[in-house]
XYZ file of C-alpha atoms in Angstrom:
695
model
C -5.323 -1.145 3.960
C -4.401 -3.980 1.944
C -5.076 -6.278 4.534
C -8.433 -4.513 5.356
C -9.654 -3.736 1.747
C -7.525 -6.004 -0.589
C -5.453 -3.328 -2.253
C -2.919 -0.735 -0.588
C -3.741 2.036 -2.573
C -5.475 5.499 -1.891
C -9.272 4.843 -2.247
C -10.562 7.777 -3.948
C -9.136 10.424 -6.144
C -7.851 14.132 -5.590
C -10.903 15.695 -7.562
C -13.185 13.359 -5.482
C -12.207 15.083 -2.053
C -14.796 17.730 -3.158
C -17.500 15.050 -2.455
C -16.379 14.650 1.249
C -18.640 15.967 4.161
C -15.997 16.079 6.750
C -12.190 15.660 6.821
C -10.326 13.615 9.475
C -6.853 14.736 8.536
C -4.642 12.621 11.280
C -0.862 12.348 10.020
C -0.932 14.867 7.212
C 0.131 18.519 7.081
C -1.907 18.662 3.434
C -2.271 22.841 3.607
C 1.559 22.713 3.512
C 2.932 19.538 1.726
C 0.088 18.536 -0.411
C -1.480 21.916 -1.654
C -3.589 20.140 -4.561
C -5.236 17.992 -1.890
C -6.045 21.190 0.123
C -7.412 22.448 -3.252
C -10.053 20.101 -3.131
C -10.806 20.285 0.788
C -11.587 23.740 0.430
C -14.086 23.173 -2.428
C -15.638 20.660 -0.358
C -15.700 23.289 2.756
C -17.044 25.981 0.322
C -20.324 23.314 0.255
C -20.087 22.977 4.109
C -17.750 20.252 5.095
C -15.890 19.911 8.060
C -12.518 19.747 8.862
C -11.223 17.980 11.795
C -7.035 18.089 12.629
C -5.277 15.909 14.639
C -1.498 16.998 15.093
C 1.362 17.458 17.848
C 1.920 20.562 16.165
C -0.425 23.385 15.357
C 0.430 23.635 11.437
C -1.099 25.339 8.650
C -3.904 22.802 8.050
C -4.461 23.042 11.638
C -5.164 26.633 10.973
C -8.014 25.956 8.477
C -9.618 23.502 10.994
C -12.832 23.424 12.404
C -11.843 21.451 15.312
C -7.949 20.993 16.302
C -7.052 18.283 18.563
C -3.217 18.335 19.824
C -2.084 14.830 20.585
C 1.068 13.401 22.336
C 3.040 12.095 19.289
C 2.570 8.189 18.497
C -0.819 7.670 20.729
C -3.278 7.885 17.631
C -4.566 4.500 18.400
C -5.900 5.227 21.698
C -8.167 8.027 20.212
C -9.034 6.150 17.227
C -9.919 3.213 19.489
C -12.171 5.250 21.526
C -13.875 6.138 18.146
C -14.470 2.383 17.302
C -15.899 1.893 20.639
C -18.216 4.822 20.766
C -19.560 3.720 17.097
C -20.154 0.064 18.289
C -21.418 1.104 21.886
C -24.062 3.745 20.497
C -24.942 2.030 17.449
C -23.687 4.848 15.211
C -22.416 2.055 12.601
C -23.929 1.444 8.903
C -25.896 -1.992 9.717
C -26.529 -2.927 6.165
C -23.117 -2.042 5.084
C -21.389 -3.890 8.084
C -23.514 -7.075 7.858
C -23.166 -7.069 3.410
C -19.616 -5.601 2.836
C -17.587 -6.365 6.187
C -16.694 -9.833 7.809
C -18.327 -8.654 10.607
C -20.599 -11.897 11.028
C -17.939 -14.405 10.321
C -16.902 -16.531 13.119
C -13.542 -16.453 14.810
C -11.795 -19.699 16.381
C -12.419 -20.463 19.813
C -9.021 -21.018 20.101
C -8.253 -16.772 19.691
C -7.505 -14.923 22.530
C -6.038 -11.469 23.823
C -4.367 -10.923 27.051
C -2.176 -8.097 28.622
C -1.325 -6.836 25.306
C -0.638 -9.811 23.388
C -2.697 -11.750 20.774
C -2.648 -15.825 21.107
C 0.189 -17.275 19.053
C 3.061 -15.070 20.164
C 6.605 -16.401 20.118
C 8.524 -14.288 22.719
C 11.857 -15.788 21.139
C 11.098 -14.723 17.639
C 8.900 -11.886 18.662
C 6.659 -12.905 15.951
C 3.129 -14.654 15.922
C 1.718 -17.522 14.795
C -1.369 -16.860 12.741
C -3.100 -20.277 13.523
C -5.758 -19.132 16.146
C -6.428 -15.997 13.968
C -8.487 -18.022 11.585
C -12.456 -18.145 10.998
C -14.664 -21.310 11.848
C -15.198 -22.782 8.676
C -17.805 -25.513 7.556
C -17.334 -28.715 5.481
C -16.565 -26.738 2.148
C -13.775 -24.797 3.926
C -16.161 -21.504 3.874
C -16.070 -19.323 7.003
C -19.392 -20.086 9.280
C -21.309 -16.669 9.561
C -23.197 -15.960 12.387
C -27.074 -15.042 12.507
C -26.675 -11.763 13.802
C -24.097 -9.318 15.204
C -24.663 -10.846 18.705
C -23.136 -14.092 18.197
C -20.152 -14.057 20.825
C -17.855 -15.875 18.163
C -18.480 -13.318 15.180
C -15.951 -10.675 14.228
C -18.100 -7.784 15.229
C -18.104 -8.989 18.926
C -14.699 -9.754 18.944
C -14.082 -6.028 17.775
C -16.470 -4.707 20.419
C -14.837 -6.672 23.448
C -11.307 -5.519 22.266
C -12.255 -1.811 22.226
C -14.573 -1.700 25.414
C -11.160 -0.699 26.985
C -10.850 2.163 24.849
C -13.248 4.942 26.837
C -12.935 8.209 26.077
C -11.493 8.679 29.459
C -8.607 6.387 29.092
C -7.791 7.775 25.453
C -7.778 11.154 26.663
C -5.295 9.943 29.642
C -2.936 8.624 26.883
C -3.237 11.066 24.546
C -3.577 14.408 26.113
C -6.598 15.283 23.878
C -9.613 16.317 26.571
C -12.710 13.876 26.789
C -15.093 16.474 25.159
C -12.752 17.023 22.110
C -12.479 13.087 21.222
C -16.094 12.982 21.165
C -16.947 15.942 19.447
C -14.419 14.757 16.766
C -16.117 11.204 16.791
C -19.704 12.797 16.765
C -18.716 15.110 14.174
C -17.237 12.477 11.924
C -20.185 9.956 12.421
C -22.638 12.629 11.193
C -20.737 13.174 7.872
C -21.955 11.143 5.067
C -19.540 10.275 3.720
C -16.590 11.099 5.773
C -12.893 10.958 4.248
C -9.701 10.241 6.152
C -6.233 11.763 4.999
C -2.783 10.528 6.320
C 0.828 10.548 5.259
C 3.979 10.417 7.102
C 3.147 11.572 10.286
C 0.866 8.367 10.511
C 3.516 5.846 8.644
C 6.704 6.404 10.615
C 5.959 4.885 13.571
C 6.330 1.589 15.213
C 2.323 0.984 15.085
C 1.975 2.605 11.830
C 0.373 -0.129 10.257
C -2.190 -0.774 13.181
C -2.885 3.090 13.117
C -3.970 3.003 9.384
C -6.042 -0.438 10.114
C -7.849 1.902 12.934
C -8.845 4.323 9.900
C -9.975 1.247 8.056
C -12.090 -0.431 10.608
C -13.757 3.415 10.933
C -14.538 3.701 7.265
C -16.032 0.010 7.401
C -18.096 0.440 10.196
C -19.274 3.811 9.122
C -20.077 2.361 5.338
C -17.789 5.528 4.003
C -15.247 2.877 1.557
C -16.524 2.580 -1.905
C -18.408 5.974 -1.754
C -17.567 9.087 -3.701
C -16.177 11.450 -0.838
C -15.384 8.589 1.420
C -12.658 6.275 1.839
C -9.163 6.686 3.165
C -6.516 8.626 1.274
C -2.639 8.047 1.810
C -1.057 11.395 0.398
C 2.472 10.234 -0.922
C 5.730 12.203 -0.459
C 6.633 12.766 -3.943
C 4.873 12.808 -7.211
C 5.708 9.042 -8.285
C 5.750 7.130 -5.046
C 2.492 5.402 -6.035
C 4.389 4.602 -9.282
C 7.429 3.112 -7.363
C 5.430 0.999 -5.283
C 3.570 -0.288 -8.015
C 6.765 -1.591 -9.255
C 7.903 -3.324 -6.165
C 9.606 -0.863 -4.128
C 9.185 -3.154 -1.091
C 11.424 -6.209 -0.911
C 8.347 -8.378 -0.210
C 6.683 -7.655 -3.409
C 7.012 -8.026 -7.287
C 5.627 -5.606 -9.681
C 1.697 -5.623 -9.510
C 2.114 -6.344 -5.799
C 2.520 -10.365 -6.548
C 4.124 -12.212 -3.120
C 8.019 -12.338 -3.919
C 8.722 -15.949 -3.923
C 10.540 -17.421 -0.889
C 12.883 -20.137 -0.785
C 10.079 -22.402 0.436
C 8.406 -22.156 -2.862
C 11.034 -24.013 -5.036
C 8.771 -24.414 -7.919
C 5.926 -22.398 -9.682
C 3.780 -25.267 -8.302
C 4.816 -24.157 -4.544
C 4.352 -20.650 -5.135
C 0.812 -21.073 -6.242
C -0.301 -23.315 -3.618
C 0.875 -20.955 -1.155
C -0.346 -17.541 -2.766
C -3.458 -18.854 -4.497
C -4.291 -19.473 -8.189
C -4.963 -15.756 -8.608
C -1.482 -15.074 -8.457
C -0.594 -17.779 -11.107
C -1.612 -15.644 -14.422
C 0.340 -12.236 -13.248
C 3.295 -14.278 -12.092
C 3.478 -16.007 -15.169
C 2.706 -12.700 -17.263
C 5.599 -10.826 -15.299
C 7.795 -13.582 -16.079
C 7.179 -13.812 -19.930
C 7.656 -9.945 -19.905
C 11.021 -10.445 -18.418
C 12.379 -13.456 -20.206
C 10.507 -13.235 -23.545
C 10.946 -16.207 -25.715
C 13.195 -17.999 -22.694
C 9.946 -18.004 -20.779
C 8.186 -21.426 -21.272
C 5.639 -23.814 -19.975
C 8.343 -26.259 -19.898
C 10.855 -24.145 -17.560
C 8.344 -23.050 -15.414
C 8.484 -19.828 -17.568
C 12.086 -18.846 -15.743
C 10.722 -19.224 -12.403
C 14.026 -20.732 -11.349
C 15.812 -17.665 -12.569
C 14.124 -15.360 -9.643
C 16.214 -15.260 -6.678
C 14.227 -16.624 -3.698
C 13.649 -14.300 -0.417
C 14.453 -15.771 3.273
C 11.543 -15.144 5.329
C 13.761 -15.335 8.547
C 15.944 -12.566 7.285
C 14.017 -9.747 5.847
C 15.453 -6.169 6.580
C 14.029 -3.082 6.970
C 15.650 -0.380 5.190
C 17.878 0.814 8.469
C 18.784 -2.852 8.553
C 20.581 -2.990 5.428
C 23.111 -0.240 6.915
C 23.651 -2.563 9.900
C 24.536 -5.259 7.071
C 26.762 -2.993 5.123
C 28.752 -2.179 8.868
C 29.101 -5.935 9.099
C 30.636 -6.236 5.816
C 27.782 -7.956 3.668
C 27.835 -5.352 0.960
C 30.638 -4.481 -1.426
C 28.759 -2.351 -3.528
C 25.511 0.452 -3.307
C 23.839 1.916 -6.194
C 21.596 4.501 -4.878
C 19.335 6.258 -7.116
C 17.199 9.149 -5.878
C 17.591 8.391 -2.299
C 19.097 10.361 0.825
C 19.465 7.970 3.424
C 21.749 10.052 5.420
C 18.939 12.449 5.636
C 15.917 10.257 5.552
C 17.035 7.348 8.010
C 16.606 8.394 11.690
C 19.908 6.770 12.775
C 22.543 9.139 11.017
C 25.571 7.506 12.689
C 24.457 3.951 11.527
C 24.267 5.170 8.029
C 27.755 6.577 7.945
C 29.266 3.626 9.425
C 27.662 1.378 6.843
C 28.726 3.391 4.008
C 31.966 3.373 5.293
C 32.627 -0.309 4.916
C 31.618 -0.150 1.390
C 34.216 -0.610 -1.406
C 32.111 1.556 -3.940
C 28.799 3.623 -3.306
C 27.351 5.292 -6.545
C 24.831 8.015 -6.119
C 22.374 8.853 -8.992
C 20.663 12.520 -7.983
C 20.077 15.690 -9.509
C 22.451 17.453 -6.818
C 25.513 16.427 -4.385
C 23.555 14.667 -1.741
C 24.519 14.150 2.078
C 24.503 10.482 1.329
C 27.227 11.318 -1.672
C 29.146 13.298 0.889
C 28.949 10.999 4.069
C 32.512 10.838 4.896
C 32.301 14.536 5.806
C 30.121 13.594 8.717
C 31.114 14.717 12.422
C 33.450 12.403 13.765
C 34.785 10.227 10.495
C 38.281 10.701 9.284
C 38.001 10.544 5.503
C 41.608 9.237 5.209
C 40.342 6.039 6.968
C 37.351 5.376 4.540
C 38.263 2.939 1.677
C 34.697 3.674 -0.030
C 35.064 5.056 -3.450
C 31.996 7.187 -4.480
C 30.759 7.623 -7.779
C 28.594 10.372 -8.357
C 25.963 10.258 -11.558
C 24.410 13.629 -12.276
C 20.910 12.451 -13.163
C 18.262 14.529 -15.232
C 15.405 16.178 -13.256
C 11.755 15.539 -13.653
C 11.135 17.791 -16.431
C 14.463 16.838 -18.349
C 12.910 13.154 -19.038
C 10.123 11.299 -20.457
C 7.698 8.634 -18.854
C 5.036 7.994 -16.813
C 3.928 9.244 -13.214
C 1.430 7.506 -11.065
C 0.004 9.877 -8.784
C -1.592 8.523 -5.109
C -4.692 8.244 -7.373
C -3.647 5.317 -9.055
C -3.702 7.962 -12.284
C -0.748 6.945 -14.668
C 0.152 10.351 -16.498
C 2.605 10.532 -19.339
C 4.990 13.339 -19.403
C 7.458 14.677 -22.483
C 11.051 16.337 -22.117
C 9.904 19.711 -21.384
C 13.970 20.542 -21.752
C 16.877 18.307 -22.710
C 19.691 18.084 -20.053
C 22.837 19.366 -20.292
C 26.432 18.123 -20.532
C 26.860 14.469 -18.880
C 23.586 14.580 -17.580
C 21.372 11.703 -18.193
C 17.666 10.208 -17.439
C 17.702 7.276 -14.691
C 16.406 5.200 -17.221
C 19.459 5.620 -19.726
C 21.815 4.702 -16.891
C 20.215 1.658 -15.929
C 19.958 0.725 -19.504
C 23.343 1.473 -20.062
C 25.110 -0.580 -17.073
C 22.666 -3.503 -17.623
C 24.115 -3.972 -21.306
C 27.578 -3.720 -20.037
C 27.143 -6.177 -17.506
C 25.440 -8.707 -19.754
C 28.400 -8.221 -22.402
C 30.735 -8.847 -19.273
C 28.959 -12.295 -18.852
C 28.338 -12.942 -22.896
C 29.648 -16.823 -23.332
C 29.022 -18.068 -19.688
C 27.474 -21.493 -18.911
C 27.173 -21.007 -15.148
C 23.572 -21.621 -14.581
C 23.543 -18.314 -12.018
C 24.256 -16.062 -14.693
C 21.155 -17.213 -16.694
C 18.683 -14.437 -15.817
C 21.212 -12.065 -17.118
C 21.757 -13.830 -20.362
C 18.255 -14.709 -20.710
C 16.629 -11.682 -19.842
C 14.327 -9.912 -22.353
C 16.006 -6.464 -22.496
C 14.957 -4.296 -25.821
C 14.135 -0.705 -24.896
C 16.104 0.687 -27.801
C 19.666 0.525 -29.466
C 21.160 3.574 -27.745
C 18.873 5.600 -25.645
C 16.357 3.623 -23.722
C 12.552 4.593 -25.099
C 10.063 5.037 -22.148
C 6.994 4.385 -23.802
C 8.706 0.804 -24.594
C 8.672 0.238 -20.576
C 4.950 1.563 -20.380
C 3.855 -1.052 -23.277
C 5.846 -3.652 -21.600
C 3.826 -3.023 -18.500
C 0.877 -2.773 -20.120
C 1.013 -6.196 -21.983
C 0.882 -7.996 -24.670
C -1.538 -10.768 -26.318
C 0.986 -13.702 -27.408
C -1.799 -14.957 -29.360
C -2.112 -11.918 -31.436
C 1.067 -10.090 -30.793
C -0.648 -6.802 -30.311
C -0.942 -4.834 -26.810
C -3.412 -6.119 -24.609
C -6.614 -3.715 -24.629
C -8.556 -4.058 -21.763
C -7.903 -5.422 -18.416
C -10.780 -7.432 -19.179
C -8.770 -9.468 -22.175
C -6.069 -9.736 -19.824
C -8.328 -11.803 -17.436
C -10.210 -13.502 -20.292
C -6.861 -15.090 -21.400
C -5.474 -18.480 -20.260
C -2.476 -18.365 -18.355
C 0.732 -18.145 -20.219
C -1.084 -16.314 -23.436
C -0.207 -12.873 -22.095
C 2.830 -11.227 -20.829
C 2.767 -7.952 -18.859
C 5.273 -6.246 -16.633
C 2.763 -5.034 -14.230
C -0.866 -6.824 -14.186
C -2.515 -3.884 -12.429
C -1.444 -1.614 -15.593
C -3.174 -3.699 -18.080
C -5.020 -1.664 -20.880
C -2.928 1.368 -20.357
C -1.361 1.147 -24.058
C -3.943 -0.485 -26.265
C -2.735 -0.769 -30.170
C -1.743 2.612 -31.428
C -2.915 4.501 -28.155
C -0.988 5.720 -24.803
C -3.998 6.296 -22.544
C -1.793 7.610 -19.904
C -1.240 10.594 -22.453
C -5.093 11.816 -22.856
C -5.803 14.829 -21.228
C -9.822 14.942 -21.724
C -11.336 17.195 -18.858
C -14.926 16.547 -19.561
C -16.718 15.492 -16.152
C -20.463 15.265 -16.880
C -21.144 13.818 -13.441
C -19.473 16.939 -11.315
C -18.063 14.167 -9.142
C -14.611 14.473 -10.520
C -14.333 11.274 -12.236
C -12.719 12.768 -15.502
C -12.981 9.172 -17.319
C -10.935 10.622 -20.173
C -8.237 11.967 -18.229
C -4.982 9.841 -18.327
C -5.803 6.299 -16.906
C -5.788 4.985 -13.564
C -5.395 1.517 -12.539
C -6.903 -1.003 -12.654
C -9.252 -0.750 -15.626
C -9.483 2.999 -15.186
C -11.278 2.699 -11.880
C -11.502 5.822 -10.291
C -13.139 4.985 -6.666
C -12.136 1.551 -5.698
C -14.664 -0.893 -4.166
C -17.570 1.351 -5.638
C -19.873 -1.678 -5.555
C -20.176 -0.936 -1.846
C -21.847 2.381 -2.900
C -24.985 0.151 -3.884
C -27.473 -1.321 -2.042
C -28.829 -4.896 -2.186
C -30.688 -4.708 -5.325
C -27.370 -2.643 -6.963
C -28.891 0.784 -6.872
C -26.477 3.654 -5.551
C -27.472 4.682 -2.159
C -26.300 8.078 -2.434
C -28.759 9.320 -5.349
C -26.596 12.565 -5.608
C -23.162 11.012 -5.973
C -23.933 7.900 -8.392
C -20.931 5.625 -9.079
C -22.249 2.470 -10.565
C -25.456 0.652 -10.752
C -26.877 -2.768 -11.814
C -28.958 -2.470 -15.209
C -31.127 -5.202 -15.046
C -32.189 -4.260 -19.040
C -28.555 -4.792 -20.195
C -27.827 -7.272 -17.467
C -24.753 -5.512 -16.564
C -22.914 -3.707 -14.152
C -22.595 0.395 -15.612
C -22.254 3.701 -14.122
C -20.237 6.932 -14.373
C -17.271 5.077 -12.795
C -15.845 2.035 -13.900
C -17.594 -0.914 -11.974
C -15.190 -2.322 -9.524
C -16.929 -5.760 -9.423
C -15.682 -9.461 -9.797
C -17.713 -9.949 -13.222
C -19.946 -7.135 -14.735
C -22.219 -9.765 -16.202
C -23.093 -11.414 -12.573
C -25.946 -9.399 -10.686
C -26.043 -8.233 -7.357
C -27.996 -11.347 -5.770
C -24.956 -13.407 -7.161
C -21.853 -14.423 -4.897
C -19.783 -12.468 -7.414
C -22.201 -9.528 -7.767
C -22.353 -9.062 -4.044
C -18.500 -9.116 -3.615
C -17.477 -5.438 -2.743
C -13.889 -6.190 -2.001
C -12.877 -8.525 -4.392
C -9.350 -8.522 -3.903
C -10.073 -9.996 -0.570
C -10.605 -13.865 -0.386
C -13.675 -13.428 1.462
C -14.885 -10.531 -0.893
C -15.693 -8.028 1.930
C -13.753 -5.842 4.003
C -11.804 -6.903 6.827
C -12.759 -5.615 10.338
C -10.317 -8.577 11.507
C -7.697 -9.721 9.508
C -8.111 -13.417 9.880
C -5.934 -15.736 8.060
C -8.213 -17.554 5.276
C -7.541 -18.806 1.934
C -10.845 -18.920 -0.154
C -11.269 -22.019 -2.127
C -8.635 -24.121 0.001
C -8.185 -27.860 -0.633
C -6.894 -30.305 2.237
C -4.719 -32.034 -0.020
C -2.151 -30.409 -2.755
C -3.466 -31.474 -6.245
C -1.298 -32.574 -9.378
C -2.452 -29.613 -11.199
C -2.026 -25.855 -10.327
C -5.514 -25.370 -11.576
C -7.079 -26.605 -8.365
C -4.959 -25.025 -5.803
C -6.360 -22.253 -3.105
C -8.025 -19.138 -5.206
C -6.830 -16.202 -2.758
C -5.132 -15.771 -0.098
C -5.617 -13.253 2.812
C -3.296 -10.253 3.460
C -2.264 -10.207 7.112
C -1.099 -7.853 9.592
C 1.849 -9.364 11.364
C 1.438 -7.359 14.950
C -2.230 -8.446 15.414
C -5.964 -9.049 13.810
C -7.383 -6.208 15.496
C -5.065 -2.759 16.362
C -3.844 -2.316 19.805
C -2.196 0.541 21.222
C 1.613 0.339 22.280
C 3.659 2.998 23.665
C 6.437 4.463 21.142
C 9.740 2.920 21.544
C 11.310 5.653 23.479
C 8.299 6.607 25.338
C 9.037 7.282 29.089
C 5.257 7.035 29.789
C 3.946 3.431 31.205
C 1.349 1.626 28.945
C -2.037 2.622 30.427
C -3.663 -0.431 29.035
C -1.135 -3.095 29.837
C 2.179 -1.802 31.600
C 3.837 -5.360 31.152
C 3.626 -4.710 27.444
C 4.967 -1.405 27.118
C 5.858 -1.438 23.193
C 4.884 -3.186 20.050
C 6.184 -6.899 20.700
C 6.893 -7.133 16.869
C 8.555 -3.969 16.206
C 11.968 -4.233 14.793
C 14.769 -2.388 16.951
C 17.530 -1.382 14.698
C 19.455 1.432 16.482
C 21.438 0.175 19.630
C 21.803 3.903 21.052
C 18.868 5.370 22.866
C 18.916 8.631 24.976
C 17.458 9.259 28.176
C 14.436 11.064 28.613
C 16.177 12.661 32.294
C 18.727 14.118 29.848
C 16.298 15.386 27.086
C 12.750 15.105 28.135
C 11.255 16.570 24.904
C 9.493 14.712 21.996
C 11.429 15.922 18.920
C 9.340 16.176 15.519
C 10.493 16.570 12.204
C 8.686 17.761 9.403
C 8.617 18.772 5.471
C 7.349 21.226 3.209
C 6.126 20.894 -0.432
C 9.343 22.284 -1.790
C 11.717 19.550 -0.026
C 11.014 17.212 -2.856
C 12.208 17.580 -6.221
C 13.289 21.227 -5.751
C 16.514 20.955 -5.089
């Protein structure tokens, strides 16, 4: 979703689901795995909403559906592409929305091509794309050239139309196994809804084409004008109660907290980093460094930028590859916190082989997991495994205080319900204790490599770490006043280097003397499920992201029953029932800033085609950081538009391009594959709500 909308988070909230008129649930079994979501789906159903479920299995969610389609696993892009084609060919798209809030009119470089399953720029040796041809045509000021109409052959809309012209209902049916009539019924039913909502979970994400499948959802919602509206958008149903919080804190190795791009070895200085990623990333990175290194982070030393280890873009392993590296002897120690890789990674044997090569494995969990007992796997001889396993009993969710951020971006505070027994400790205390002991070992060192440990600003309490101090660090401080940052507006107005925050999107969660994550106000005067006084949603307590797109050209709501925000000409201000998701609340709907419905994208619009682009780009590097590109675009590494590829182990030939069977950019980790003649079945796995957090 990030390359499409600018943020990767769920667009709406759980409560907002009651405002939907139709649900496309594909890749989720929410009736069983996310029952709270189903509660709000049922409220919408009581008002007449339709439910469409696409799944390989007839699930409990499917049993509640108005339309159920059984699909061949891994073929979602085929029927979704057919829906896109159908909406374009039959002009079922929202023309005002498409022309004003997407990049449909932007002209694409004449060098861009797509032939036989491959986009222009593919390197077969590296199995990667060069994005150069996936670019806009630019004017003299470096801004994208816009077509006069959607009929211009160079514009994004026509590129989209041509690309999906191959995706007929008949082709989609042959690929997916869903009957033609049912695909058309799904497309018509969803298009008729105003608004429609899309749900997905691990059933979509765990594919080699997962990113592009989700991109299809984004394209559909942009074409129909459903994003940014109450009851619309795309909802990523997370697998555990704090998955959103963990990704906010940089669970992915290409991110820093707050979704900042992680520095690579090509960006040796802060200037290099900002030149590549844009000045919009300058302040949050400096604020993060000040939070991490405190008074040791100064303008004179680039705020400690040199203390950050740098990623190597040519060596960015995904999780299974870490175990391959372990097997090769690259790692000696693994700290395993709340992760059961033996169960969650498909190649169980690879995990066991990798762990067998370690000197020490430390597992912190609430019970003795399969990973902690990997040595008992079939085919392994414990006597020949040198790995020492240390198990640290960790406190259960109700035995520790702290914040949890749910799928709605809602930061909720919780207190300890029951203190843990015996030698059981919260993860935070264990990490705090380990870091303090490690720092003590390095005391007095003059080796530059030890500076990050010795210079770190680590003060969360003298004995047991205080979770509230962590949240306050995330919410940030104003260095001028010495007080906690009161709002994201205060953060945005401050000069670079004048604020510190451990995660800039959390700014405003802990104003002086308050913890807004601990609020429990249930008032909902609009009946839309906004509940603005319940906890705190990032950014800026906005409950529906991109809500500028819920208004017309004059800044007035297009849906009089579901008003989110609007432009007040008397106050000359964006106001509303929700926090306005706009670039500047004082800029009217007729200004460039006031037109931006997707302000986190450099174009300010939703991206049907993920073109490579930096707003405010300059031809020569400036002397000062302030004049660098403003914002860079998020990219999809396997194509600017989604394309169907067969699953890696599929015995079925790719109907669209037999010569390019699978995703050419997919990282293949496992070395052993079964043969369909020996086992001609697709094995699907699934979990229920009791799977996580329940022992």
